[in-house]
PDB file of C-alpha atoms in Angstrom:
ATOM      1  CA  UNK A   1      48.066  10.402  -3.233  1.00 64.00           C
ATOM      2  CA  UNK A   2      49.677  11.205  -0.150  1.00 75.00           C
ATOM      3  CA  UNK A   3      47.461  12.533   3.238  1.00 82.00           C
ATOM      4  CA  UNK A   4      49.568  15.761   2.885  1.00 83.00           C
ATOM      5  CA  UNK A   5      48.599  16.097  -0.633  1.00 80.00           C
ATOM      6  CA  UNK A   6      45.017  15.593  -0.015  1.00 82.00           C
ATOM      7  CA  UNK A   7      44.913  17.824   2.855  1.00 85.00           C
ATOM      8  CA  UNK A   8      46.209  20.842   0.534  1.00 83.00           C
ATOM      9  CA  UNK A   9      44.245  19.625  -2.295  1.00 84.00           C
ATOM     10  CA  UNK A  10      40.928  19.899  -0.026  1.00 86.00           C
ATOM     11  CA  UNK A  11      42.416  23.153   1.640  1.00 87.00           C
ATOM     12  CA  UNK A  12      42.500  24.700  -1.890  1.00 84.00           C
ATOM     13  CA  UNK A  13      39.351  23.305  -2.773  1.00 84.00           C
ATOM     14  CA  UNK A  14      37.064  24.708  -0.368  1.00 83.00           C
ATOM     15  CA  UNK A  15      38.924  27.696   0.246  1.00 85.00           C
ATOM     16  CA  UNK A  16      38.426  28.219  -4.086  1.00 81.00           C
ATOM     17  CA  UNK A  17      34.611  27.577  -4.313  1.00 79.00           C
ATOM     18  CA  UNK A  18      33.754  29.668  -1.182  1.00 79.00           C
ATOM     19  CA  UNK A  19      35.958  32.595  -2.608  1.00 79.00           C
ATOM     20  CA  UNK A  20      34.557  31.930  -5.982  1.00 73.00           C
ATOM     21  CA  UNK A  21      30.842  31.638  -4.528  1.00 72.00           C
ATOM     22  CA  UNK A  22      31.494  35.365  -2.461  1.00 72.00           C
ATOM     23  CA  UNK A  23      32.468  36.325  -5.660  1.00 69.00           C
ATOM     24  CA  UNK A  24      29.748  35.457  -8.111  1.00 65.00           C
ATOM     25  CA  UNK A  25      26.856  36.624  -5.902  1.00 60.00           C
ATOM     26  CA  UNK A  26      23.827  35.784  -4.119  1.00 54.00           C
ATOM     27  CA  UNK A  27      21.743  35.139  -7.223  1.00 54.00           C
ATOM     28  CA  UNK A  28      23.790  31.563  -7.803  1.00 51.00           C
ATOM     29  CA  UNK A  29      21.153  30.769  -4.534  1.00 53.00           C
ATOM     30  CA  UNK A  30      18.431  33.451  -4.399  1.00 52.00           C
ATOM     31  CA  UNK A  31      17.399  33.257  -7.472  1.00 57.00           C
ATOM     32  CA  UNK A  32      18.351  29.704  -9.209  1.00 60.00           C
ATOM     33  CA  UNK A  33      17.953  29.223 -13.193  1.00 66.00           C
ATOM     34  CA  UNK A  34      18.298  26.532 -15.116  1.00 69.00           C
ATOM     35  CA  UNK A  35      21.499  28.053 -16.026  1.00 73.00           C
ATOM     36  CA  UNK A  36      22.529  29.210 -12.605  1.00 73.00           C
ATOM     37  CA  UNK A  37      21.941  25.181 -11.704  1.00 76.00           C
ATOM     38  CA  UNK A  38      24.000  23.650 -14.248  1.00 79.00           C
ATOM     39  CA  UNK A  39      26.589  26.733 -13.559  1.00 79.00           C
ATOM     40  CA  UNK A  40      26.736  25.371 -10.019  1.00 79.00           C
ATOM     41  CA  UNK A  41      26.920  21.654 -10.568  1.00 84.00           C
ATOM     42  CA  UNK A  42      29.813  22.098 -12.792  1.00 85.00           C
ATOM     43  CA  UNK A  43      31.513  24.013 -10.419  1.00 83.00           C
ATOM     44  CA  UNK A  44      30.792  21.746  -7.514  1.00 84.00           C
ATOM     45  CA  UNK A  45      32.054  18.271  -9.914  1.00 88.00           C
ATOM     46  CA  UNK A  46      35.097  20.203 -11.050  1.00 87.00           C
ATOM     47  CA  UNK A  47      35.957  21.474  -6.981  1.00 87.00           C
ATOM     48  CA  UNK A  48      35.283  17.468  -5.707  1.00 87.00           C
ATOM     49  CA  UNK A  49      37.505  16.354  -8.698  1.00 88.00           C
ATOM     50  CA  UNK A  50      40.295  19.050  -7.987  1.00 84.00           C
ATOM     51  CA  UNK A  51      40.110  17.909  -3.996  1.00 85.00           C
ATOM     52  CA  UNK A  52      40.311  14.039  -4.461  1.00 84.00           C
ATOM     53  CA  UNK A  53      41.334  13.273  -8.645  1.00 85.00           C
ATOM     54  CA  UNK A  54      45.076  12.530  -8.447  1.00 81.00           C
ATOM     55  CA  UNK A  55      44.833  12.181 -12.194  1.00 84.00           C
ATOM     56  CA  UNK A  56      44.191  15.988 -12.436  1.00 83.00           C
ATOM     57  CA  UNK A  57      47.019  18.211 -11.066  1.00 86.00           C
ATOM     58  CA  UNK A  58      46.193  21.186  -8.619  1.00 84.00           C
ATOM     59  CA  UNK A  59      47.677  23.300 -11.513  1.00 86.00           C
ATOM     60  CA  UNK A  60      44.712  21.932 -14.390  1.00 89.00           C
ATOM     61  CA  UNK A  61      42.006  22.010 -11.283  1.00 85.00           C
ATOM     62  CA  UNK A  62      42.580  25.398 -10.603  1.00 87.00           C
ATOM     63  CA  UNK A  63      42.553  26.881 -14.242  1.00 89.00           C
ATOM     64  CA  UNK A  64      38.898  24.560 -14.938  1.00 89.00           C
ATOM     65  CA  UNK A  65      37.290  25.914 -11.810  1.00 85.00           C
ATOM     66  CA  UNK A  66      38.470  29.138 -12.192  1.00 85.00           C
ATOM     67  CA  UNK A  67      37.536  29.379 -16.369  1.00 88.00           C
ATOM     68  CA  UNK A  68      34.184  28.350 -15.794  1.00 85.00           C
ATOM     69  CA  UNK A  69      33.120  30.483 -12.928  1.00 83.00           C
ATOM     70  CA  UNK A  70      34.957  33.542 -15.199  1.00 85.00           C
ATOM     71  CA  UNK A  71      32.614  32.247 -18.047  1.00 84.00           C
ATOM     72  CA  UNK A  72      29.678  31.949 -15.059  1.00 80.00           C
ATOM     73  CA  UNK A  73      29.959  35.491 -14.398  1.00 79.00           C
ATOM     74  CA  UNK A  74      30.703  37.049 -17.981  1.00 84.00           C
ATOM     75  CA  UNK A  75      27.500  35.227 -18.580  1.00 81.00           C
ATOM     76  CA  UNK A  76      25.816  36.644 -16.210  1.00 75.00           C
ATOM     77  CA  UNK A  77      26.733  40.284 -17.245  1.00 79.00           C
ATOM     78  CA  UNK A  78      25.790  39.472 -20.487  1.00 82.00           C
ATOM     79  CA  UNK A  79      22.429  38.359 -19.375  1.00 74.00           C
ATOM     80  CA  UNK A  80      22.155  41.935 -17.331  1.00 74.00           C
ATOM     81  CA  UNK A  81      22.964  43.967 -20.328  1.00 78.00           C
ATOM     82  CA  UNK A  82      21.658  42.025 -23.168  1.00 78.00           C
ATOM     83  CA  UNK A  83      17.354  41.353 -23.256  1.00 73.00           C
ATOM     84  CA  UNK A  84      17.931  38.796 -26.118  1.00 78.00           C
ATOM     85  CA  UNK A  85      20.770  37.134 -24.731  1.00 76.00           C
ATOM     86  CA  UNK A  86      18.926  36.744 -20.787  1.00 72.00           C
ATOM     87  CA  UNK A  87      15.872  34.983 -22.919  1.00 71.00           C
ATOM     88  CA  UNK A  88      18.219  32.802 -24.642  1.00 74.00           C
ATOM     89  CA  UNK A  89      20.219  31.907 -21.529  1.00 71.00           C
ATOM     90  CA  UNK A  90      17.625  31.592 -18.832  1.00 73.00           C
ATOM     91  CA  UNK A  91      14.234  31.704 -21.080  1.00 76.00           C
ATOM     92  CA  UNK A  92      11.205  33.194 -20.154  1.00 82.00           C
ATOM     93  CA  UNK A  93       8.249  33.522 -17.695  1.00 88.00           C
ATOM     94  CA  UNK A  94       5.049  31.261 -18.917  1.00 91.00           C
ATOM     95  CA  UNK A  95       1.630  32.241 -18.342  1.00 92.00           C
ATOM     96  CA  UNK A  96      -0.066  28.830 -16.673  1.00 93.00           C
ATOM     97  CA  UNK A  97      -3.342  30.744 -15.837  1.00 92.00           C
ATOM     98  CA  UNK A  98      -4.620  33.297 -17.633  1.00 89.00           C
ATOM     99  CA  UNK A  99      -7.985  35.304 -16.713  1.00 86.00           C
ATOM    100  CA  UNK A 100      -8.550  32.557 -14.613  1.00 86.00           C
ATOM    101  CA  UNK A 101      -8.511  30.197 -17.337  1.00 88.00           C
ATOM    102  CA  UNK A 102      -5.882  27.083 -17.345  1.00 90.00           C
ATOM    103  CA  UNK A 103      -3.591  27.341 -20.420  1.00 90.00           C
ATOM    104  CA  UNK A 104      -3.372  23.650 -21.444  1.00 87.00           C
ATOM    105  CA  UNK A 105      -0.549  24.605 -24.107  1.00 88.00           C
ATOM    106  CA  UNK A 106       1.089  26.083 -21.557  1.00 90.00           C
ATOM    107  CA  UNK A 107       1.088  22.973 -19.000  1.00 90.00           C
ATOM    108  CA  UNK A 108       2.408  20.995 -21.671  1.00 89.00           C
ATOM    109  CA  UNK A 109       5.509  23.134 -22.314  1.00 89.00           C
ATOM    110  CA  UNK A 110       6.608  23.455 -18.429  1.00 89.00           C
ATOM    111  CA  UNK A 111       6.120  19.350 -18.541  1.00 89.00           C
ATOM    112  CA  UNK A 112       3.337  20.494 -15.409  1.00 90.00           C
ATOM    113  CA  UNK A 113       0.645  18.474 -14.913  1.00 90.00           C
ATOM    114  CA  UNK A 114      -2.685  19.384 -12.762  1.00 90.00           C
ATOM    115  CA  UNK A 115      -1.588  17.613  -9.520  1.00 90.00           C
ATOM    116  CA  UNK A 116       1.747  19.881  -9.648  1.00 92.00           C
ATOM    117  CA  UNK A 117       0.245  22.895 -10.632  1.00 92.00           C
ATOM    118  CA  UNK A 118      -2.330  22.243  -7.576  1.00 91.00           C
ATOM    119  CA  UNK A 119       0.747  21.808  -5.376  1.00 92.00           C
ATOM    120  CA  UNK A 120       2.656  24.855  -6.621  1.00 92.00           C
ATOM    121  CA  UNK A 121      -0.518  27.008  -6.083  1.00 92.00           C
ATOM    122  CA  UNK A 122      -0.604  25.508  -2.403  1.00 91.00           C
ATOM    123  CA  UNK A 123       2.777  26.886  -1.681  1.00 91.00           C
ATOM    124  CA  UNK A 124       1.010  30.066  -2.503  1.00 90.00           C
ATOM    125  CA  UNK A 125      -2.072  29.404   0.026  1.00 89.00           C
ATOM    126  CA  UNK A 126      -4.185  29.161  -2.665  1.00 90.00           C
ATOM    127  CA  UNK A 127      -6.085  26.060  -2.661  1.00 88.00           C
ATOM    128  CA  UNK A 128      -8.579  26.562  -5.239  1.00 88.00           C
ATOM    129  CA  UNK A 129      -8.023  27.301  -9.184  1.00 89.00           C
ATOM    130  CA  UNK A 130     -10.846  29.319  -9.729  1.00 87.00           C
ATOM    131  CA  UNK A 131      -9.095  31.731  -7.053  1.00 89.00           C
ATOM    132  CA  UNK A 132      -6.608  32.562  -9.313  1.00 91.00           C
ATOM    133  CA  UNK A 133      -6.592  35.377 -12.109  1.00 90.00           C
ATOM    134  CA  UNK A 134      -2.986  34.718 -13.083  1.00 91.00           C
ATOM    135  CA  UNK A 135      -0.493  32.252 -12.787  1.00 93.00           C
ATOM    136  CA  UNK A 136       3.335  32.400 -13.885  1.00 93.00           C
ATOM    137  CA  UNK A 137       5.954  30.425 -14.221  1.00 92.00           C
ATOM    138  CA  UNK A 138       9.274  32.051 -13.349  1.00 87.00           C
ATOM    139  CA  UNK A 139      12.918  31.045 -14.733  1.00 80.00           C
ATOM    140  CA  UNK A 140      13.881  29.926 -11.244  1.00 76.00           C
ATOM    141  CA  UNK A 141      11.144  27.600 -10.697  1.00 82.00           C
ATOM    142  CA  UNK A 142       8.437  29.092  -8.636  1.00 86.00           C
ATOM    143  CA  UNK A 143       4.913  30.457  -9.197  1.00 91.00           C
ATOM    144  CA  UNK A 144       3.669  33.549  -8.887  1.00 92.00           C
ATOM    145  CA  UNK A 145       0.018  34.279  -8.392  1.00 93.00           C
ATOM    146  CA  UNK A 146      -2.473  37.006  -8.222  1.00 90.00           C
ATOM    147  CA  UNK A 147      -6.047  36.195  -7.220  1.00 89.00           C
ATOM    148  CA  UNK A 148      -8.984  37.600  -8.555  1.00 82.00           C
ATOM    149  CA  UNK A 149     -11.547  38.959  -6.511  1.00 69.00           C
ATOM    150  CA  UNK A 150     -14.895  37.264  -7.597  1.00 58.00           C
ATOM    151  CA  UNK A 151     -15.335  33.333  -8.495  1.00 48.00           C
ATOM    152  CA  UNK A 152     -16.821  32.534 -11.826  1.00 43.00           C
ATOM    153  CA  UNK A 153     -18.258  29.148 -11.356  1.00 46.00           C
ATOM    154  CA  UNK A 154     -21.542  27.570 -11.713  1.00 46.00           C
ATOM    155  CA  UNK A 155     -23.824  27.104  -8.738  1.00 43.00           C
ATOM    156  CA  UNK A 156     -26.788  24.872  -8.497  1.00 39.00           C
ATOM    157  CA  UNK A 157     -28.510  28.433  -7.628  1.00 38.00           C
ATOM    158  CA  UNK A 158     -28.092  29.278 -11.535  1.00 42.00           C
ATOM    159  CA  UNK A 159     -30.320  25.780 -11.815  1.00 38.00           C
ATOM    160  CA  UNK A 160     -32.874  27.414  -9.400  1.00 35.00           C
ATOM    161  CA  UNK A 161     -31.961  24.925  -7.121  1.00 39.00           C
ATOM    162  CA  UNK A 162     -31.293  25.342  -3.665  1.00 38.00           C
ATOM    163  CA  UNK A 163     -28.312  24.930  -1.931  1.00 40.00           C
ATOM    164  CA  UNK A 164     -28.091  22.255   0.405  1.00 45.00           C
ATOM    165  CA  UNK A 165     -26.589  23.314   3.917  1.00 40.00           C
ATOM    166  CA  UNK A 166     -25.233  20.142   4.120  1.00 45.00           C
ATOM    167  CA  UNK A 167     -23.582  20.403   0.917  1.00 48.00           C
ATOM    168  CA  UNK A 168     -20.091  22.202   2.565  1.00 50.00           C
ATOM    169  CA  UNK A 169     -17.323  20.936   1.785  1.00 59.00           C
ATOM    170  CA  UNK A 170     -14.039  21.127   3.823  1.00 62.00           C
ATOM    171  CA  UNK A 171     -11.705  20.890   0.345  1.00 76.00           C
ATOM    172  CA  UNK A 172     -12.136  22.335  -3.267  1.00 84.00           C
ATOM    173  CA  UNK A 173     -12.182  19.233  -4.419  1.00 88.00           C
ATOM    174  CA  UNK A 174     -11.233  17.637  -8.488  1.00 89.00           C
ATOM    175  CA  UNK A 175     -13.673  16.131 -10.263  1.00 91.00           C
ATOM    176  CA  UNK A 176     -12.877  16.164 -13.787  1.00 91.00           C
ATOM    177  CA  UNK A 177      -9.243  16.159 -14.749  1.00 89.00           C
ATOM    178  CA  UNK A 178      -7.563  16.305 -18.138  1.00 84.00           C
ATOM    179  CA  UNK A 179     -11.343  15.478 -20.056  1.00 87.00           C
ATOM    180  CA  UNK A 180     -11.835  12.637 -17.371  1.00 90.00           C
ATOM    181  CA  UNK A 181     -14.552  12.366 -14.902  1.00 92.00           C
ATOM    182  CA  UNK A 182     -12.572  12.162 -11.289  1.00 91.00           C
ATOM    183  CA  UNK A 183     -15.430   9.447 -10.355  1.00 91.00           C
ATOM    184  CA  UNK A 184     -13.903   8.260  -6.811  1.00 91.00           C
ATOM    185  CA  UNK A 185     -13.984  12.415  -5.659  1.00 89.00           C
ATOM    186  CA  UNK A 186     -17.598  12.268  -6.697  1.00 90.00           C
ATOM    187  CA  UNK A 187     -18.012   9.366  -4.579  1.00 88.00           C
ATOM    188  CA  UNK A 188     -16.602  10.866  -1.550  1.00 86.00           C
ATOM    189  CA  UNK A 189     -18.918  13.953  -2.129  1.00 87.00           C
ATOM    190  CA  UNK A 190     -22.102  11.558  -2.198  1.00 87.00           C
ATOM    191  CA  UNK A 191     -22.427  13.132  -5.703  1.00 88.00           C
ATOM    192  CA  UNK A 192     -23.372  11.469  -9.435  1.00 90.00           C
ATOM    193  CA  UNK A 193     -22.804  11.578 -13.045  1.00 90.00           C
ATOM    194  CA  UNK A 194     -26.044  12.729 -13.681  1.00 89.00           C
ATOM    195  CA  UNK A 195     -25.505  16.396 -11.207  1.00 90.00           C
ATOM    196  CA  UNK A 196     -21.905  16.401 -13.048  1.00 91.00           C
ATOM    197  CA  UNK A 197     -24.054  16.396 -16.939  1.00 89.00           C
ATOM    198  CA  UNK A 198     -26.596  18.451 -15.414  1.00 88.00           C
ATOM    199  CA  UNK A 199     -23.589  21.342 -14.204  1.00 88.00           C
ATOM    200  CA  UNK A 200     -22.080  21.026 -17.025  1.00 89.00           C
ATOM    201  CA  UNK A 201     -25.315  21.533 -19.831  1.00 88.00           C
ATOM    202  CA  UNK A 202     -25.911  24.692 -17.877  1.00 86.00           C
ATOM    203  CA  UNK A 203     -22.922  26.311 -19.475  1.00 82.00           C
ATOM    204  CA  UNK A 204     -23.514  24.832 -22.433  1.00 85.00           C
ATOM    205  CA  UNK A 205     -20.987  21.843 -22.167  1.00 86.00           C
ATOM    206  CA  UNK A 206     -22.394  18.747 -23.639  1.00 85.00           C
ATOM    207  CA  UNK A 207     -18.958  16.293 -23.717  1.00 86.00           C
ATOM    208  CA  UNK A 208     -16.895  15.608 -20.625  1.00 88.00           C
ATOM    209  CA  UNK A 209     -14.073  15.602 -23.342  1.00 87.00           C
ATOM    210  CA  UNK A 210     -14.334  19.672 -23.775  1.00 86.00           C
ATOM    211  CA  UNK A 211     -13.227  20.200 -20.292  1.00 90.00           C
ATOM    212  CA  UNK A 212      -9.781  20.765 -18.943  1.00 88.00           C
ATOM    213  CA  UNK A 213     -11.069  20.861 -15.536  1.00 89.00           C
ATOM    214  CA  UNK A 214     -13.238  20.981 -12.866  1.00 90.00           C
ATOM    215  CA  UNK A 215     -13.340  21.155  -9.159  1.00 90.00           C
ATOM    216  CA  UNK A 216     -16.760  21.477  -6.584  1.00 89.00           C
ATOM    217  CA  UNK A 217     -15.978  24.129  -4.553  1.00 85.00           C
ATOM    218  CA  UNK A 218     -16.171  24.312  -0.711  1.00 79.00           C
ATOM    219  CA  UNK A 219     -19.759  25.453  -1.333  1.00 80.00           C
ATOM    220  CA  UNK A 220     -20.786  22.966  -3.621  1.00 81.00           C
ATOM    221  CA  UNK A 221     -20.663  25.035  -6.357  1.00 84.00           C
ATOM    222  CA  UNK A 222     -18.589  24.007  -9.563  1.00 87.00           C
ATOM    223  CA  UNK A 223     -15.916  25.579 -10.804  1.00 89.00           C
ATOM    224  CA  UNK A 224     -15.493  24.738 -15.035  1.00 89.00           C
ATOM    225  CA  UNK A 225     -12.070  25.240 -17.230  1.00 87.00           C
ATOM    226  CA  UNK A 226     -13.045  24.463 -20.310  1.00 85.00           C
ATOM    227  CA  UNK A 227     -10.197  23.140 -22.887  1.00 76.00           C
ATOM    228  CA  UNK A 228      -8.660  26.215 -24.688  1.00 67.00           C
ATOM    229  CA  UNK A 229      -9.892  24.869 -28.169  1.00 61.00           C
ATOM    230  CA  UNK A 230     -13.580  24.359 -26.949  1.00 56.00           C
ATOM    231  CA  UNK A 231     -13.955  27.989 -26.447  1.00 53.00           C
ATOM    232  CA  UNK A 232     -15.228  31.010 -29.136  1.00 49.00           C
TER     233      UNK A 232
END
């Protein structure tokens, strides 16, 4: 390959993807899908290979990038018409938090785990689970939240103990994740296993193993998610 050819094959290239980009909308970028993604990786390999593949001919480069953003947008008609067919294409929104209660199931399915869920909620400004009433999962990714108005947690108050001023915490911090007692966090809270047992008995939790999670709030209260097969 020639410079001349690769100068018109580039030319052709980029002037092709940004027409075709113009042309397919906003949502390609705004709003990206898994289908959208693999939609635009496809079209990105099969610009690069029409710009610098001598093997395929500016005549075969053309058609391919121009088929598959033509199937790209009949798709995405489809998917504007068609309920069934937008499900099937792009899926659907999953619940991770429901009335404030972590769906476990759910987790699973998006491949999520606690520390990611905790970092998605973040993004949100939202830096404690039990401030959440509902949690989705969108198609493109993100996570939208609404928070509830009043905590449910247990406080040591529901013990009839006292608060301890110095018991304020700067974080909402973990302390039982997955069924498993978090035991360096209650280190670096100067709390035990025993105040963890006691919280826990109070609502009527006698096995570590029937909790999904748990976090002590920035008032030293403790917030419990119990696993979604523990509860009646």
């Amino acid at each position: 390959m020639n410079i001349i050819e690769l100068l018109i094959r580039l030319s052709l290239a980029y002037v092709t993807l940004l027409a075709l980009t113009r042309f397919m909308g906003r949502k390609e970028i705004s709003q990206m899908t898994f289908f959208n993604f693999v939609s635009a990786i496809s079209i990105g390999t099969i610009g690069a290979s029409l710009a610098i593949d001598s093997a395929l001919s500016v005549r075969n480069g053309m058609i391919a990038i121009i088929a598959w953003s033509a199937l790209t947008v009949t798709l995405g008609f489809i998917d504007i018409k068609s309920k069934k067919a937008r499900q099937t294409i792009e899926g659907q929104p999953i619940i991770l938090i429901r009335n404030g209660r972590i769906m476990d199931e759910a987790l699973r399915k998006t491949r999520l785990d606690l520390d990611e869920l905790g970092a998605l909620l973040r993004k949100k400004n939202v830096f404690s689970f039990s401030e959440v009433d509902y949690a989705i999962f969108e198609t493109d990714g993100t996570l939208s939240v609404l928070q509830n108005q009043s905590k449910q947690s247990v406080t040591k108050g529901d013990m009839h103990q006292p608060l301890n001023p110095n018991e304020i915490f700067s974080f909402p911090t973990a302390v039982i994740q997955d069924g498993k007692v978090v035991r360096k966090n209650l280190e670096k809270l100067n709390l035990d296993q025993r105040w963890l047992d006691q919280q826990l008995n109070v609502v009527g939790v006698n096995d570590v193993d029937g909790v999904f999670y748990a976090e002590v709030q920035k008032d030293g209260s403790l917030y419990i998610d119990q696993r979604n097969d523990q509860l009646h």
